Short mmCIF file of C-alpha atoms in Angstrom, two decimals:
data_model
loop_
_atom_site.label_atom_id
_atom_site.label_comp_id
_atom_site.label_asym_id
_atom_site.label_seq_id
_atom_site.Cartn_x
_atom_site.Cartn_y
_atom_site.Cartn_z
CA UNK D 13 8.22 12.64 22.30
CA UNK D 14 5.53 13.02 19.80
CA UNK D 15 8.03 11.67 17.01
CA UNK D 16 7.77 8.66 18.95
CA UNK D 17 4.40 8.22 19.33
CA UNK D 18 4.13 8.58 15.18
CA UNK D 19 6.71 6.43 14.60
CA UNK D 20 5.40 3.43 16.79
CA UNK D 21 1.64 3.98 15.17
CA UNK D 22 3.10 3.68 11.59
CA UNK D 23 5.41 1.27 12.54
CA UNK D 24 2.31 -0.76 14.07
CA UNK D 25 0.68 -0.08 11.47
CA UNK D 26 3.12 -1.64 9.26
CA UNK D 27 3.89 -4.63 11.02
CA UNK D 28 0.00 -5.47 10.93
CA UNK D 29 0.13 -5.12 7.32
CA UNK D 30 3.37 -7.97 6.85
CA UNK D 31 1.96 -9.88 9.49
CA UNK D 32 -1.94 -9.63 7.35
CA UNK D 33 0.35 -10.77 3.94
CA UNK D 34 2.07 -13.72 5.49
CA UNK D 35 -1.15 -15.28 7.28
CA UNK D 36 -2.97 -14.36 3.40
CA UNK D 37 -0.23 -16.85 1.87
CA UNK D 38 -1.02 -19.45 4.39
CA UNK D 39 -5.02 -19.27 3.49
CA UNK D 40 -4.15 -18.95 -0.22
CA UNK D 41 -2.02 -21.88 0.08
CA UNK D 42 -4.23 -24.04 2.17
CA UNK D 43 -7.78 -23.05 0.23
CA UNK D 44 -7.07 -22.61 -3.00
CA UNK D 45 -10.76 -22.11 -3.71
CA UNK D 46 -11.21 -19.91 -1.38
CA UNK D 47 -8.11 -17.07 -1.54
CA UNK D 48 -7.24 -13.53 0.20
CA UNK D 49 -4.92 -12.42 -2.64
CA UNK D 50 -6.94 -9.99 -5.06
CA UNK D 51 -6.94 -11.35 -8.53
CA UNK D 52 -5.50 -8.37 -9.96
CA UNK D 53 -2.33 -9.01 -8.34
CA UNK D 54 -2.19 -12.16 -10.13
CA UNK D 55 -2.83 -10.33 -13.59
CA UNK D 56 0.10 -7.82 -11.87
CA UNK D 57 2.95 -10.40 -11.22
CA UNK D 58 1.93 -12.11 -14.48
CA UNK D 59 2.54 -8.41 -15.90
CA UNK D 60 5.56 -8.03 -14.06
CA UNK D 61 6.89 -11.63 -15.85
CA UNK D 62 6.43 -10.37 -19.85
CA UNK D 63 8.19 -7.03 -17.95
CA UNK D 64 11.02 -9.09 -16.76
CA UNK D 65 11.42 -10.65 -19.93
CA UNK D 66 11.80 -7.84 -21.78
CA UNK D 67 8.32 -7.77 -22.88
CA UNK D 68 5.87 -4.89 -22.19
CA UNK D 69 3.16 -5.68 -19.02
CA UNK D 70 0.57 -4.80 -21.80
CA UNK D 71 1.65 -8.21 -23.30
CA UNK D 72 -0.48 -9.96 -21.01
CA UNK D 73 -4.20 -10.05 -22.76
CA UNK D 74 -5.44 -8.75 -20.09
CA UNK D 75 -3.56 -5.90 -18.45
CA UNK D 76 -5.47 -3.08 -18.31
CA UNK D 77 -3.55 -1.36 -15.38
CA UNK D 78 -0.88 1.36 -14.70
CA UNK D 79 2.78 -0.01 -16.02
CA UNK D 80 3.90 0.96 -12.73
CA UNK D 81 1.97 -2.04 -10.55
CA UNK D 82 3.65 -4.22 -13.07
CA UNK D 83 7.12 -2.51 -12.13
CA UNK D 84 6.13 -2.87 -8.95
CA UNK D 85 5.49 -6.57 -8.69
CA UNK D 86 9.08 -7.14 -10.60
CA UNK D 87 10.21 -7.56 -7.47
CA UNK D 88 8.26 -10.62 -7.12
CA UNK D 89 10.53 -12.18 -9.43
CA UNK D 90 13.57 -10.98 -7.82
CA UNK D 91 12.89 -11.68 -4.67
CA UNK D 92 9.88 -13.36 -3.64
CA UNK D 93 6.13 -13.66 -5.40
CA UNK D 94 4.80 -11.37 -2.25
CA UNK D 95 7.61 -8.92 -2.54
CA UNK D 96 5.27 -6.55 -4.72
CA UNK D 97 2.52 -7.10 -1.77
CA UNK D 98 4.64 -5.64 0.98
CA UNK D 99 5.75 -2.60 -1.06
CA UNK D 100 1.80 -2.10 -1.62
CA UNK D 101 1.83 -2.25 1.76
CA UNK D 102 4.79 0.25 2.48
CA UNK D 103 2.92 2.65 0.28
CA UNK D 104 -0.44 2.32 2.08
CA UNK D 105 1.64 3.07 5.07
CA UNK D 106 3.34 5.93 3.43
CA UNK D 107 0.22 7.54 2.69
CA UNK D 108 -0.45 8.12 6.53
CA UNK D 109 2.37 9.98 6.60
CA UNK D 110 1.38 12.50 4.29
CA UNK D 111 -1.58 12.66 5.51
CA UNK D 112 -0.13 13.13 8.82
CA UNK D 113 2.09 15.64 7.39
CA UNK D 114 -0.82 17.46 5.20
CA UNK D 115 -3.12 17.48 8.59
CA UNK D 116 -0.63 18.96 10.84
CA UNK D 117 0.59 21.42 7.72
CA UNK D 118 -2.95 22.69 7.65
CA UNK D 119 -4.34 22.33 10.78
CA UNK D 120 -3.07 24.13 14.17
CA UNK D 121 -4.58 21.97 16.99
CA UNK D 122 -2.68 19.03 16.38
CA UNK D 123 -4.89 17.20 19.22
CA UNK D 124 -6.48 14.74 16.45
CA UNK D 125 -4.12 14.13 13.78
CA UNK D 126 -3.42 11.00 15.08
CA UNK D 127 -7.22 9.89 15.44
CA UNK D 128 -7.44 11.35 11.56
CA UNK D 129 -4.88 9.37 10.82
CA UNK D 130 -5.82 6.46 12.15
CA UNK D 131 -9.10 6.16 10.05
CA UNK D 132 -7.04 5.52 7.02
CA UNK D 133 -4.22 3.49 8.81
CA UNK D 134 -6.02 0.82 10.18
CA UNK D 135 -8.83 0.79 7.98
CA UNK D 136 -9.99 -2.55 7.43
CA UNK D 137 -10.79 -1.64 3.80
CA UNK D 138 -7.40 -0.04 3.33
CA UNK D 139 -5.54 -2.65 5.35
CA UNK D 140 -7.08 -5.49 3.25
CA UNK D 141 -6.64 -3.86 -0.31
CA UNK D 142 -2.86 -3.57 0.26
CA UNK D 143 -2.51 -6.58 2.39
CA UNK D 144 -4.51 -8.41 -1.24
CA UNK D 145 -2.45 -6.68 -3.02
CA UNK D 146 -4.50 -4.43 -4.91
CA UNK D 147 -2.93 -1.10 -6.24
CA UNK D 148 -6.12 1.15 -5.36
CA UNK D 149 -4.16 2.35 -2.84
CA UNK D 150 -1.30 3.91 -4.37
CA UNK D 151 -3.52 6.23 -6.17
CA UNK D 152 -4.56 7.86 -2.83
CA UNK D 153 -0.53 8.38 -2.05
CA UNK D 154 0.29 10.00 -4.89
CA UNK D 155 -2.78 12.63 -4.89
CA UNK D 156 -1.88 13.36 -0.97
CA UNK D 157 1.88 13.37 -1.76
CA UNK D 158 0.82 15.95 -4.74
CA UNK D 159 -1.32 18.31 -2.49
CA UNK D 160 1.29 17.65 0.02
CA UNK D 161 4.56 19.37 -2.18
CA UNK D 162 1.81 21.90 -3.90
CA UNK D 163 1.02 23.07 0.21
CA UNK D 164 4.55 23.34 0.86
CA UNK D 165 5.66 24.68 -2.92
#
């Protein structure tokens, strides 16, 4: 039963997120003065473009990122220009499960994981740098998936 109840918050969690990214590319299209989508993720997909070319992401004058945003946001030219978004966004949510996994690993009253959890899964600050497609977040996955596997050897 408690599988359950984990599954449902992520998987609230992640419909939030795709439901956050397609009401951003409504307000980016309608005020384009005014947009949701993080600039960076602009500079990313352009990235991802020299990539699919052939080129390297550092083509673009101003890429100053990890290659692997860039190899990320390939998929925007595959298979749609917020593809790379919504894997940001299935990474944000797959960093509450290793937390989830590292809290209950550690921790033997289980009462709070969830509440633990929940501070970084539906942080607005989280949920918006994901859902804007920044890459900030990935960052925090792969140092909890790290301390997760070095726990668990």
């Amino acid at each position: 039963m408690a599988d359950s109840y984990k599954n449902t918050f992520l998987a609230f969690a992640l419909l939030g997120r795709f439901a956050l990214v397609y009401v951003a590319s409504i307000i980016d299209e309608r005020t384009p003065n005014m947009k949701y989508t993080d600039t960076d993720y602009d500079v990313f997909s352009d990235a991802a473009t020299h990539v699919y070319h052939g080129d390297s992401p550092y083509a673009r004058a101003t890429y100053r990122y990890t290659p692997l945003a860039a190899y990320i946001c390939l998929l925007n030219n595959i298979i749609h220009p917020l593809a790379g978004k919504i894997v940001f966004c299935i990474l944000d949510v797959l960093m509450g499960v290793f937390m989830w996994s590292l809290i209950e690993s550690q921790n033997r009253n289980r009462k709070y994981t969830m509440l633990y959890v929940a501070f970084w899964i539906y942080n607005p600050v989280t949920v918006g740098m994901s859902t804007r497609g920044s890459n900030d977040n990935i960052i925090a996955l792969l140092v909890f998936a790290s301390l997760y596997f070095l726990l668990k050897k």
